[in-house]
XYZ file of N, CA and C in Angstrom:
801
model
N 0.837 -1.195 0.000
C 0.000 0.000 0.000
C 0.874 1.247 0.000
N 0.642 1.686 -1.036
C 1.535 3.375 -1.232
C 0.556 4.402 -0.110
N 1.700 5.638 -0.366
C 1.082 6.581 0.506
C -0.346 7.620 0.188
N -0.261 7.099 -1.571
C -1.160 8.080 -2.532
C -2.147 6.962 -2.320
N -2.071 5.550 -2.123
C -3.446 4.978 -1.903
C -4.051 5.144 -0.880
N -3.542 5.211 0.396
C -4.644 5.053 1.566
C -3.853 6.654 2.615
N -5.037 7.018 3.208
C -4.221 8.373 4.154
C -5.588 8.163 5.699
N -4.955 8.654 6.934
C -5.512 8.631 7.645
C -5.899 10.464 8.005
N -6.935 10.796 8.209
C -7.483 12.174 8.275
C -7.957 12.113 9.454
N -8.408 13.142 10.242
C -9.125 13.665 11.451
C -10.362 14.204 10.617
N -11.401 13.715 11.706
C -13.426 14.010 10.818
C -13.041 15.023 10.385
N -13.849 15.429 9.384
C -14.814 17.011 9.220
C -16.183 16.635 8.836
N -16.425 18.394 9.415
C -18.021 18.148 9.413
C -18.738 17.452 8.572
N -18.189 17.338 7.179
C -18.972 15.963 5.900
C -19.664 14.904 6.197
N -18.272 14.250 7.227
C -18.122 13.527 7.379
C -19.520 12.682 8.351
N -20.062 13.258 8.971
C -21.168 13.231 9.495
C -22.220 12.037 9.873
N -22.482 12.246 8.464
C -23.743 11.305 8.585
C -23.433 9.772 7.875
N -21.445 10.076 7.960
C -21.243 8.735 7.439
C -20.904 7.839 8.886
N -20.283 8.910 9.260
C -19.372 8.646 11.140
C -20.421 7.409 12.155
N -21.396 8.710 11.962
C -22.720 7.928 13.112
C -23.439 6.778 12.422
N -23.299 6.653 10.826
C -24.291 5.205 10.099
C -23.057 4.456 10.707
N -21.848 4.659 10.387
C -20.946 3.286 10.381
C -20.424 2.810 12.357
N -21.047 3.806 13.038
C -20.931 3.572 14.179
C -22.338 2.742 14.943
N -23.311 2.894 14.253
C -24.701 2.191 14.298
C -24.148 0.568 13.673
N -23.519 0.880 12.825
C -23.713 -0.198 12.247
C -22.703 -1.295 12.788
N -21.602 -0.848 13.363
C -20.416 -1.595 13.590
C -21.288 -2.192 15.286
N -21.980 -1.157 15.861
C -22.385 -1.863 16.978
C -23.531 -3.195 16.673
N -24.060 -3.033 15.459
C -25.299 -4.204 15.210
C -24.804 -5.378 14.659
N -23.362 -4.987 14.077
C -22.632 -6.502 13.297
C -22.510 -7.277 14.081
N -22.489 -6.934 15.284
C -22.215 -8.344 16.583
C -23.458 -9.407 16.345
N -24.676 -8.703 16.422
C -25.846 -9.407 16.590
C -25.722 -10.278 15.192
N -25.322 -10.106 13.554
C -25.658 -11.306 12.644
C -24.484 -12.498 13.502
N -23.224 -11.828 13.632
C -22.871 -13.060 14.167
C -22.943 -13.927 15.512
N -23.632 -13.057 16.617
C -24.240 -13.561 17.833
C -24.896 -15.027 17.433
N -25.838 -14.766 15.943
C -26.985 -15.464 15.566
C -26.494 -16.590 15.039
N -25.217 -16.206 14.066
C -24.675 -17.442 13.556
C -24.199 -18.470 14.566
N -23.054 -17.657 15.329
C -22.501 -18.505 16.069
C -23.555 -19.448 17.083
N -24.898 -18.880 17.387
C -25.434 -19.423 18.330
C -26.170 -20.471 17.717
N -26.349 -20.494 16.895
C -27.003 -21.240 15.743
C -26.205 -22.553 15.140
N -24.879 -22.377 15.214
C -23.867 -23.391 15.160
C -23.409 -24.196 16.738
N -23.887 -23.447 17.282
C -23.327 -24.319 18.650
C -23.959 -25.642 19.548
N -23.028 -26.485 19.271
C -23.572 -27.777 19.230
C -24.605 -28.200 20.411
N -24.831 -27.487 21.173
C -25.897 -27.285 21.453
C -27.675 -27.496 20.631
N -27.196 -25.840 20.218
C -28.256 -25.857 19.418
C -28.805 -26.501 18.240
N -27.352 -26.881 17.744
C -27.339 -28.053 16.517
C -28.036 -29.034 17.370
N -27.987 -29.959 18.303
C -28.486 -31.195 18.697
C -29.447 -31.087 19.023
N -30.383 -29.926 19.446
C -31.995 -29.601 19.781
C -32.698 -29.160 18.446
N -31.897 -28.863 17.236
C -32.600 -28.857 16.138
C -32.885 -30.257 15.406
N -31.604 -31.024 15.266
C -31.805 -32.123 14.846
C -32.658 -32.645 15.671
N -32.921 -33.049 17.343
C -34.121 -33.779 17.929
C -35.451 -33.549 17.515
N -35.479 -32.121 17.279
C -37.065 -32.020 17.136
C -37.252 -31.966 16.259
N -36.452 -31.974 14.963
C -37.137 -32.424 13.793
C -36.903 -33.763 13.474
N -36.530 -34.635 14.444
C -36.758 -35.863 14.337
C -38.076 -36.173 14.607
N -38.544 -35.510 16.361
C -39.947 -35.566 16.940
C -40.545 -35.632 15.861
N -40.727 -34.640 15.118
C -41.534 -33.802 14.157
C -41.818 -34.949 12.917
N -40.682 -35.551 12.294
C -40.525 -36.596 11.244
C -41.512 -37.509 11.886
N -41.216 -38.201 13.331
C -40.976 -39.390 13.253
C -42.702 -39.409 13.899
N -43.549 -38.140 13.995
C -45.203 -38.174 14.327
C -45.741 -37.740 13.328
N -45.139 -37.729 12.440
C -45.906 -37.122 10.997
C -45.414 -38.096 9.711
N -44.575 -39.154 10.327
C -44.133 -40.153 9.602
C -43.403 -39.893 8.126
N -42.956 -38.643 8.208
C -42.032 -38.331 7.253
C -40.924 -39.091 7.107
N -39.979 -39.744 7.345
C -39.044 -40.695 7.233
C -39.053 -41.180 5.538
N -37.633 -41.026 4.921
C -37.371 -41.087 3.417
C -38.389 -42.377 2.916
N -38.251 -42.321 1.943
C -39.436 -43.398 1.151
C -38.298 -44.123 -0.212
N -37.912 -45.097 0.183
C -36.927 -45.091 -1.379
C -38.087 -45.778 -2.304
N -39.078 -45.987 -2.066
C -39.937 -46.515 -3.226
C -40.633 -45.696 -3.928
N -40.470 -43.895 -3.985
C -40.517 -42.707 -4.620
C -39.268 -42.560 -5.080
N -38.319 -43.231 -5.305
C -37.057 -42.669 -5.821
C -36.463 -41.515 -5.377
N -35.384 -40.949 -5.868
C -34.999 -39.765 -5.639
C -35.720 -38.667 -4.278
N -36.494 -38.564 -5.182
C -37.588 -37.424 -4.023
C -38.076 -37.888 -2.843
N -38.291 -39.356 -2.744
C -38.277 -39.799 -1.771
C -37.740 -39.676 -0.150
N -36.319 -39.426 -0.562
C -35.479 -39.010 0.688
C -35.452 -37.784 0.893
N -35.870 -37.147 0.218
C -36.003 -35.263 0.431
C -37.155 -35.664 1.631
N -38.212 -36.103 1.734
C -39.422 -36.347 2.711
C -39.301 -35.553 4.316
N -37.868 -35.541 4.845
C -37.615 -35.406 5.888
C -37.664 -33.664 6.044
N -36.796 -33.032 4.669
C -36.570 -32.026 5.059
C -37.309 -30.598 5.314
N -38.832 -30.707 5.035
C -39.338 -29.838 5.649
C -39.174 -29.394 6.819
N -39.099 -30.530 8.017
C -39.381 -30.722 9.467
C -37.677 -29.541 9.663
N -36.706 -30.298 9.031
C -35.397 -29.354 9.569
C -35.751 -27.908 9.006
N -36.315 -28.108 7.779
C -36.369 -26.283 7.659
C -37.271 -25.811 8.312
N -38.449 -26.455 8.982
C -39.430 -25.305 10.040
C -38.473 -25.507 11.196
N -38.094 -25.853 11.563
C -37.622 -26.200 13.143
C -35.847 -24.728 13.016
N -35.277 -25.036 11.838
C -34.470 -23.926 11.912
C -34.819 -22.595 11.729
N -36.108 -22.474 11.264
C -36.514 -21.259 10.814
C -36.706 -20.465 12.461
N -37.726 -21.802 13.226
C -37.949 -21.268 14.462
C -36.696 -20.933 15.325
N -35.680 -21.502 15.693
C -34.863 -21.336 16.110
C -34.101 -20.279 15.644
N -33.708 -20.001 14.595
C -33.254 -18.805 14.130
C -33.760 -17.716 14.764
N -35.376 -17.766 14.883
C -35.930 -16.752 14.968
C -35.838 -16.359 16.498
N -35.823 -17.385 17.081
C -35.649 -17.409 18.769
C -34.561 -17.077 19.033
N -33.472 -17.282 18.053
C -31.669 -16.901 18.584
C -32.162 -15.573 18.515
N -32.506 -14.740 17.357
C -32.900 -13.617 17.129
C -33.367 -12.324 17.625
N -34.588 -13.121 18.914
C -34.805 -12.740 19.873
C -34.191 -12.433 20.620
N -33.751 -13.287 21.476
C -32.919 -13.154 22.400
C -32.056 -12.511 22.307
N -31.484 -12.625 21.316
C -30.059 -11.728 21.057
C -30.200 -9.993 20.892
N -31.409 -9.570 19.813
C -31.197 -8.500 19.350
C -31.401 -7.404 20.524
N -32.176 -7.628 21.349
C -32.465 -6.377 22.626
C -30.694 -6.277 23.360
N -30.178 -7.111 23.400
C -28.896 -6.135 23.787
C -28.186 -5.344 23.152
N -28.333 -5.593 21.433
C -27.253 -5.046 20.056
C -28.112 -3.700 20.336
N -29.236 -3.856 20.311
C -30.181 -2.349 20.232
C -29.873 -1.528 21.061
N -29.663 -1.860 22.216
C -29.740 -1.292 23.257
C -28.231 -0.595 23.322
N -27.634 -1.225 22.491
C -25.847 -0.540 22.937
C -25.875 0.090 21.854
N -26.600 -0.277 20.400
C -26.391 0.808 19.366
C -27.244 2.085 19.941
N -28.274 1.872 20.398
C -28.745 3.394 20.352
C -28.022 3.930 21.625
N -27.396 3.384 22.689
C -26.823 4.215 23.722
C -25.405 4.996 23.185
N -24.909 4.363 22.315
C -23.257 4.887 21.668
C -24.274 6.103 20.944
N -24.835 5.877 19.968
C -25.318 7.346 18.812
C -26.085 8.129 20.240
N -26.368 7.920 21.595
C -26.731 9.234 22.244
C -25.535 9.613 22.969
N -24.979 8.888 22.680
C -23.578 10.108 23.792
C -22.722 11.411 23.358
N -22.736 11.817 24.425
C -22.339 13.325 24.038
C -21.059 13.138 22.960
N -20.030 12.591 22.663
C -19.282 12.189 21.806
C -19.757 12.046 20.640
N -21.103 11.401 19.888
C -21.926 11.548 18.676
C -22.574 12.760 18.383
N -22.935 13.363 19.132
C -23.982 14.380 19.688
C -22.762 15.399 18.728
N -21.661 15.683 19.501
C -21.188 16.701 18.675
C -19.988 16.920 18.024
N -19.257 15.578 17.293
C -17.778 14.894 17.555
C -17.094 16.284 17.030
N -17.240 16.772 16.506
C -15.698 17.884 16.308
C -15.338 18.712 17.913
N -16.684 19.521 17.966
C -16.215 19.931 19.511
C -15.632 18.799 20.368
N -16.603 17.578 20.334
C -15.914 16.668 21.902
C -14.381 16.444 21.372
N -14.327 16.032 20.424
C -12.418 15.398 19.998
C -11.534 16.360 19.811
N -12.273 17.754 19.952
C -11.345 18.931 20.146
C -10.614 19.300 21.477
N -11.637 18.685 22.627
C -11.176 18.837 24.107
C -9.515 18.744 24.500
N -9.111 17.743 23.947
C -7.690 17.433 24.508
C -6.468 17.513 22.934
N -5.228 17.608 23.365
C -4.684 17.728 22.047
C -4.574 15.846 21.896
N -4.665 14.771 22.969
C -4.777 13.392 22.380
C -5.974 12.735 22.605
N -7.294 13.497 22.055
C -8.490 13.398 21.761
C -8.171 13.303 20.057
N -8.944 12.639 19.243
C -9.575 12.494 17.960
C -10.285 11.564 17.353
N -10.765 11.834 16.535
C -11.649 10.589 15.736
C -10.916 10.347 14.184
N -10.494 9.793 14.276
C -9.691 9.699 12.473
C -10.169 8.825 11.779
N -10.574 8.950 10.463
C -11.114 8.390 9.353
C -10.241 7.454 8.177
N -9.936 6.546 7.837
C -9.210 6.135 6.825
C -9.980 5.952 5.564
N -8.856 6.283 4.823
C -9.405 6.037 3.688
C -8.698 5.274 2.745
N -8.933 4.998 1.297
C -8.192 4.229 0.420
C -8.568 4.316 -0.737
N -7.653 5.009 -1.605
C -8.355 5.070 -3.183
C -9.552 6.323 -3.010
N -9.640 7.200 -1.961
C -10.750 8.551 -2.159
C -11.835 7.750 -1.435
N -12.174 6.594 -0.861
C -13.014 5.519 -0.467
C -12.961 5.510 0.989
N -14.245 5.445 1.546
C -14.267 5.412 3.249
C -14.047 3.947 3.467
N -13.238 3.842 4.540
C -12.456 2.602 4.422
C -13.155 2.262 6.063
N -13.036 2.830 7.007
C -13.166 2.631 8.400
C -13.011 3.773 9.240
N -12.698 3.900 11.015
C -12.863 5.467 11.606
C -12.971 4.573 12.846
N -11.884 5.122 13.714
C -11.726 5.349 14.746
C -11.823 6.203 15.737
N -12.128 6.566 16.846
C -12.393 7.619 18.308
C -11.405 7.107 19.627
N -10.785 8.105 19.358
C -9.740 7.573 20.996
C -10.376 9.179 21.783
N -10.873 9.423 23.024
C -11.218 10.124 24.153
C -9.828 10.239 25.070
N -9.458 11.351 25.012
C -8.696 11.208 26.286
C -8.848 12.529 27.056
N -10.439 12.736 27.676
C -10.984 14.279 27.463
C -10.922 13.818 29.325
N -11.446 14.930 29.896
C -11.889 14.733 31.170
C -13.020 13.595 31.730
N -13.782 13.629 30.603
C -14.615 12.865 30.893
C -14.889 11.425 29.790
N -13.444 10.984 29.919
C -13.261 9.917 29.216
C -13.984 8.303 29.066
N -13.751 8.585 30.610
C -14.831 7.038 31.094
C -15.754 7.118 31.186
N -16.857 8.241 31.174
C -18.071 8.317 31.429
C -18.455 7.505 30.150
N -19.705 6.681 30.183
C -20.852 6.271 30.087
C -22.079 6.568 29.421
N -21.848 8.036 30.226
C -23.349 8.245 30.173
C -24.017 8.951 28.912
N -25.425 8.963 28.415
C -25.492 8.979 27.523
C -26.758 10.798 27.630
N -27.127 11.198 26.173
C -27.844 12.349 26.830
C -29.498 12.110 27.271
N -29.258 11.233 27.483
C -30.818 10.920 27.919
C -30.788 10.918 29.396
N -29.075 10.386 29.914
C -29.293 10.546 31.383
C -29.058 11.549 31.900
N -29.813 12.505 32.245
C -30.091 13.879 32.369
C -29.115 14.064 34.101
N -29.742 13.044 34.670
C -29.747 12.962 36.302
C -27.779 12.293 36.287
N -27.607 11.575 35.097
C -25.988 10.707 35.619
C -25.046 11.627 34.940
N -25.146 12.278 33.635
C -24.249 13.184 33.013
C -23.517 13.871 33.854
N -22.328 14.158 33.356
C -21.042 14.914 34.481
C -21.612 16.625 33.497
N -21.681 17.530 35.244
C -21.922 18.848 34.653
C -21.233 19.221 33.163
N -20.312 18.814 33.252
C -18.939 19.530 31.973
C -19.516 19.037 30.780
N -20.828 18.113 30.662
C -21.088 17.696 29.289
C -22.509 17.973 29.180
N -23.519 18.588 30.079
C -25.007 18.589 29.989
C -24.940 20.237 28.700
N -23.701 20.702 28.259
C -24.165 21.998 27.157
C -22.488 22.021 26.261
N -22.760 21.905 25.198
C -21.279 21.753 24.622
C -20.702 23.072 24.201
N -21.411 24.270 24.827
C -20.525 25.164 25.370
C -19.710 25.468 26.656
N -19.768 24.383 27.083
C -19.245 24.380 28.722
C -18.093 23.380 28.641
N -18.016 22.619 27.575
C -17.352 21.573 27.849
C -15.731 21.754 27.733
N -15.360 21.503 29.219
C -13.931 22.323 29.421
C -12.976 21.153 28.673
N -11.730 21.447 28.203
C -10.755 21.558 28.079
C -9.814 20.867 29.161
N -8.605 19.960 28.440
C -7.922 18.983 29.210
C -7.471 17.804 29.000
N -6.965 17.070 29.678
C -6.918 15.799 29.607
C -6.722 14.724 30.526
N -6.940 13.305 30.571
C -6.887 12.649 31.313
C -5.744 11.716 31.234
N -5.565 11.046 32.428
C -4.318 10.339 32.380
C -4.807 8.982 32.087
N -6.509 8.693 31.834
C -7.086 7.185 31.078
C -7.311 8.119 29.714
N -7.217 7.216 28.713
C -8.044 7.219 26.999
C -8.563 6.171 26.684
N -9.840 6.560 26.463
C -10.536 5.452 26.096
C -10.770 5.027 24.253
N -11.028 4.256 24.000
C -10.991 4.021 22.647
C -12.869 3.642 22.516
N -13.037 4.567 21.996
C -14.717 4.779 22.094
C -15.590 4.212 20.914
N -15.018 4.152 19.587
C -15.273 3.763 18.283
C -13.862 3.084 17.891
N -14.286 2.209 16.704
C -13.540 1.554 16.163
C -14.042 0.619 14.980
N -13.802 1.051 13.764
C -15.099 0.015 12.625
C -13.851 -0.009 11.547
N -14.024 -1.242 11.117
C -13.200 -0.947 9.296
C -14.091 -1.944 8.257
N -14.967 -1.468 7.122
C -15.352 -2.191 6.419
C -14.428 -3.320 6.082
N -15.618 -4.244 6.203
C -15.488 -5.657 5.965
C -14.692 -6.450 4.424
N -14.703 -5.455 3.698
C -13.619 -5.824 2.755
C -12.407 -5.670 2.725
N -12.076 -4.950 3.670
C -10.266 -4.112 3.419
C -9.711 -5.137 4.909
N -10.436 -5.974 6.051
C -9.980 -6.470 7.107
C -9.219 -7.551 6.743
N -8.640 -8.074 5.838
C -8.078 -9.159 5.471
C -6.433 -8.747 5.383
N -6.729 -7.836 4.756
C -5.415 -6.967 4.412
C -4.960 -6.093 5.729
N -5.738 -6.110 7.084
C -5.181 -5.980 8.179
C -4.494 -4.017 8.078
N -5.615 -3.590 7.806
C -5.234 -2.331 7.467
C -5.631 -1.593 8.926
N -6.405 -2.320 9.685
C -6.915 -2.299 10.857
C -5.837 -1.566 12.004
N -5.021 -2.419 11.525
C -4.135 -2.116 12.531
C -2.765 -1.166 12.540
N -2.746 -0.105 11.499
C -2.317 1.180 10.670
C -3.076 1.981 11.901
N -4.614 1.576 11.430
C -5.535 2.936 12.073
C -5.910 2.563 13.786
N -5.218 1.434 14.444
C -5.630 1.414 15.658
C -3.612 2.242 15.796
N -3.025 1.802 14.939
C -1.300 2.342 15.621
C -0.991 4.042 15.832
N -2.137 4.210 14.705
C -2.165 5.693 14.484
C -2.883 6.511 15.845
N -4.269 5.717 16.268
C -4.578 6.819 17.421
C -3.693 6.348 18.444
N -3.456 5.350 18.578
C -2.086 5.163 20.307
C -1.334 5.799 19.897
N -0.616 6.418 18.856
C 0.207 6.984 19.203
C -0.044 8.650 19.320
N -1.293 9.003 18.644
C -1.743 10.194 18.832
C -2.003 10.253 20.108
N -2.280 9.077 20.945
C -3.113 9.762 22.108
C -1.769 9.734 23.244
N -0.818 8.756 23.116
C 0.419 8.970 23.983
C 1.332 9.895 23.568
N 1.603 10.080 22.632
C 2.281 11.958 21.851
C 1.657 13.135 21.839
N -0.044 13.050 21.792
C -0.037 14.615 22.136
C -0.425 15.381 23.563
N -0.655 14.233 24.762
C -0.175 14.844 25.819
C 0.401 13.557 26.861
N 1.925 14.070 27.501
C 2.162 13.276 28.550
C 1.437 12.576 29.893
N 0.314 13.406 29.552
C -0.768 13.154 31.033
C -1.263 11.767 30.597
N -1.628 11.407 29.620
C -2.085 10.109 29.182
C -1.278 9.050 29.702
N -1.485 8.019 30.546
C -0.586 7.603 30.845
C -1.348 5.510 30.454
N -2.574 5.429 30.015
C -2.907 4.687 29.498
C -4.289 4.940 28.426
N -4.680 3.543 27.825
C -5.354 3.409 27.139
C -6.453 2.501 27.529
N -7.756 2.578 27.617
C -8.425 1.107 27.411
C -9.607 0.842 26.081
N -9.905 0.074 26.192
C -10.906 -0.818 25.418
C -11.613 -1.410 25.767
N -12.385 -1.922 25.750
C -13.620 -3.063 25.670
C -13.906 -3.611 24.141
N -13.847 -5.203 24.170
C -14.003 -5.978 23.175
C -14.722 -7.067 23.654
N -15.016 -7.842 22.373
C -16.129 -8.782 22.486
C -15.463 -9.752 21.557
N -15.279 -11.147 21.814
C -15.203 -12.231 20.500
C -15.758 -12.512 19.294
N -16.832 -12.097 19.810
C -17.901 -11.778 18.417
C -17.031 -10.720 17.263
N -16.583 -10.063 17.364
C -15.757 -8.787 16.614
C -14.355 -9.515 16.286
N -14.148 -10.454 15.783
C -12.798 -10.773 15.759
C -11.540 -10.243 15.245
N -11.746 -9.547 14.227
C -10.976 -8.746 13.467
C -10.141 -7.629 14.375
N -11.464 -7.175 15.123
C -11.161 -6.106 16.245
C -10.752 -6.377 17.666
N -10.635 -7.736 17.952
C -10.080 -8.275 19.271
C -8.556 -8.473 18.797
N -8.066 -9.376 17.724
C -7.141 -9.756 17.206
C -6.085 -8.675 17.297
N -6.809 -7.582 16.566
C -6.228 -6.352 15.996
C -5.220 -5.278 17.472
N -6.342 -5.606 18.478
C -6.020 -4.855 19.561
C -5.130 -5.550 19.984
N -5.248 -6.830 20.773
C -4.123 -7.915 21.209
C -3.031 -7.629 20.608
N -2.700 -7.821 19.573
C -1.521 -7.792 18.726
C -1.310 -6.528 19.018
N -1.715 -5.250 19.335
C -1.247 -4.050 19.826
C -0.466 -4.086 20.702
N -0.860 -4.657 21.315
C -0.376 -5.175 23.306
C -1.468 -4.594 24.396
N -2.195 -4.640 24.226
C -3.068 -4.918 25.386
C -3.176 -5.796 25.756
N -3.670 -5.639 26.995
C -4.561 -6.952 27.926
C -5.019 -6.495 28.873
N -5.654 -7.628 28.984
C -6.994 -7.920 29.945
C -7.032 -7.424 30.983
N -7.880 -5.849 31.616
C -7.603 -5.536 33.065
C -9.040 -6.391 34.044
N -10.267 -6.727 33.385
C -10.968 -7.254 33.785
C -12.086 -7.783 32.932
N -12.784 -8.751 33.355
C -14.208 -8.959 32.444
C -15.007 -8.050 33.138
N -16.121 -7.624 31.969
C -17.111 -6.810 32.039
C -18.023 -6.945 32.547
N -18.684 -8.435 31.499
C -19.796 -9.299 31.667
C -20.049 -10.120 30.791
N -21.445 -10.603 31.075
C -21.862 -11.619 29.805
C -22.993 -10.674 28.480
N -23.261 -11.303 27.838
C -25.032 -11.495 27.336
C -25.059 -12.511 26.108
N -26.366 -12.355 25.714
C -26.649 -13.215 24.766
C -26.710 -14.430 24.952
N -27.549 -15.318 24.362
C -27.640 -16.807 24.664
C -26.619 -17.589 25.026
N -25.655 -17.594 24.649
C -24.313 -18.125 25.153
C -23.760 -17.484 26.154
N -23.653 -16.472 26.766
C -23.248 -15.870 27.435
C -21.738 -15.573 26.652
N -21.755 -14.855 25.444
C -20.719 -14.210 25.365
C -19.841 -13.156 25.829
N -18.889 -13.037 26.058
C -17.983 -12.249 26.987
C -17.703 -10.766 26.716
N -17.621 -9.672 27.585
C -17.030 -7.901 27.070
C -15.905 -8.368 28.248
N -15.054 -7.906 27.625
C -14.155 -7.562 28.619
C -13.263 -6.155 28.130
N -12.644 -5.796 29.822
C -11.915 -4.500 29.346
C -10.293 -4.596 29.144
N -9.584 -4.344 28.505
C -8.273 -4.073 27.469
C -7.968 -2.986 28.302
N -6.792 -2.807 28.379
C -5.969 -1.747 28.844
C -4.604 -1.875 28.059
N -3.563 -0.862 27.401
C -2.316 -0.786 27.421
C -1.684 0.552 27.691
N -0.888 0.183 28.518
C -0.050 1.202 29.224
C 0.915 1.541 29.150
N 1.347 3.218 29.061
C 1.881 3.775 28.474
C 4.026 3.068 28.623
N 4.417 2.645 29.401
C 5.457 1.702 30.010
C 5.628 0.863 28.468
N 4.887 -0.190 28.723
C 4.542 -1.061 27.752
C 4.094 -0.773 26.041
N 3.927 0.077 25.615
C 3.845 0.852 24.481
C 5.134 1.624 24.177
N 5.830 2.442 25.152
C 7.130 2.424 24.529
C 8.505 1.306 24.394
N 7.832 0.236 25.334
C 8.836 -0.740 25.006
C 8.455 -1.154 23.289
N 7.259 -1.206 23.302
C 7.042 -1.618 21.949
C 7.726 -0.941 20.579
N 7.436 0.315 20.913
C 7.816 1.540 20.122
C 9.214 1.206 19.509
N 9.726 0.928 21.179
C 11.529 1.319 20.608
C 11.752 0.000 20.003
N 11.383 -1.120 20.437
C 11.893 -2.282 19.471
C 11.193 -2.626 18.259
């Protein structure tokens, strides 16, 4: 990759209404593969095959070789209603948490008004990659005062004063950065370009102020591209988060610290 093909930029205002779709969207990709994976797990494989056995074996579907050919097809209705249902039940279950975290990320004060918020600190930004003039992916590293907060603008009562009017919102930095966004279309992740635009904000956020003295994350297995990507950074694990989803898939939180990043650096 030349330098005239791909460049990493800081938002502008354009940029907009691409920032917040691909940040909606990177939070809902968990849920197709929540569905797959839950759907493959031998588990669920062995309660699909039973009950469309049930199903065969009271409706006496069982192959017929004295229809020839078509004969042995006989069975497979029963597996396609029985996966349809199940699908639809992984579905369930699953989607009220994807929802619930996509619409809480697009209300936080960070969406709400990203040029002001990533202006706060000089190792605050949101940077965009691109490739060929092409939106490629976009990252958010926070390293504002109110880095770890949470909260979103609906919580009127939990919001930290410094963010309820984004004319108030002071100036600074913290000695945590959080990595708040993080997406790269699904065609360019092979080619591991991923990890250009995660090298680029660590080092923005440990070079443009000394107060930074770490980084964290939160990742999920479901995101593999983006667990991989970070690991191989050098993070690790300061704690698990929690569970959800039918399996009880895992968040946990990532930390790398600033010690450990320049060992990296220099070798």
């Amino acid at each position: 990759m030349t330098e005239a093909d791909a460049r990493i930029r800081l938002y502008e205002a354009s940029d907009d209404k691409r920032v917040k779709f691909s940040i909606g969207m990177a939070s809902m990709e968990g849920l197709a593969v929540a569905n797959r994976s839950g759907f493959f797990h031998p588990f669920t494989l062995s309660a699909w095959v039973a009950l469309s056995c049930i199903m065969i074996q009271y409706l006496n579907w069982w192959p017929r070789p004295e229809y020839g050919l078509l004969g042995y097809l006989q069975p497979f209705p029963a597996f396609g209603c029985w996966g349809a249902v199940i699908l639809y039940l992984m579905d369930w279950f699953n989607r009220p948490h994807f929802e619930d975290a996509s619409l809480d990320l697009l209300r936080r004060p960070d969406v709400a008004d990203i040029a002001n918020y990533y202006r706060r600190s000089p190792s605050s930004g949101l940077f965009i990659l691109e490739y060929a003039g092409k939106f490629v992916g976009l990252i958010a590293i926070d390293a504002s005062k109110d880095s770890q907060s949470q909260s979103t603008l609906m919580d009127k009562g939990k919001l930290p004063s410094s963010l309820k009017s984004k004319h108030t919102m002071p100036q600074g930095t913290s000695s945590v950065a959080t990595i708040r966004h993080f997406y790269i279309e699904e065609p360019y992740r092979k080619a591991g370009i991923q990890k250009d635009l995660l090298a680029h904000a660590i080092q923005h956020a440990f070079k443009g102020d000394n107060t930074v003295k770490e980084i964290k994350v939160t990742t999920t297995s479901l995101i593999l591209y983006a667990q991989k990507c970070i690991h191989d950074a050098g993070f690790a694990l300061e704690k698990p988060i929690g569970k959800f989803g039918v399996y009880g898939w895992k968040l946990d939180l990532l930390v790398l610290r600033r010690a450990q990043w320049e060992k990296q650096d220099v070798s």
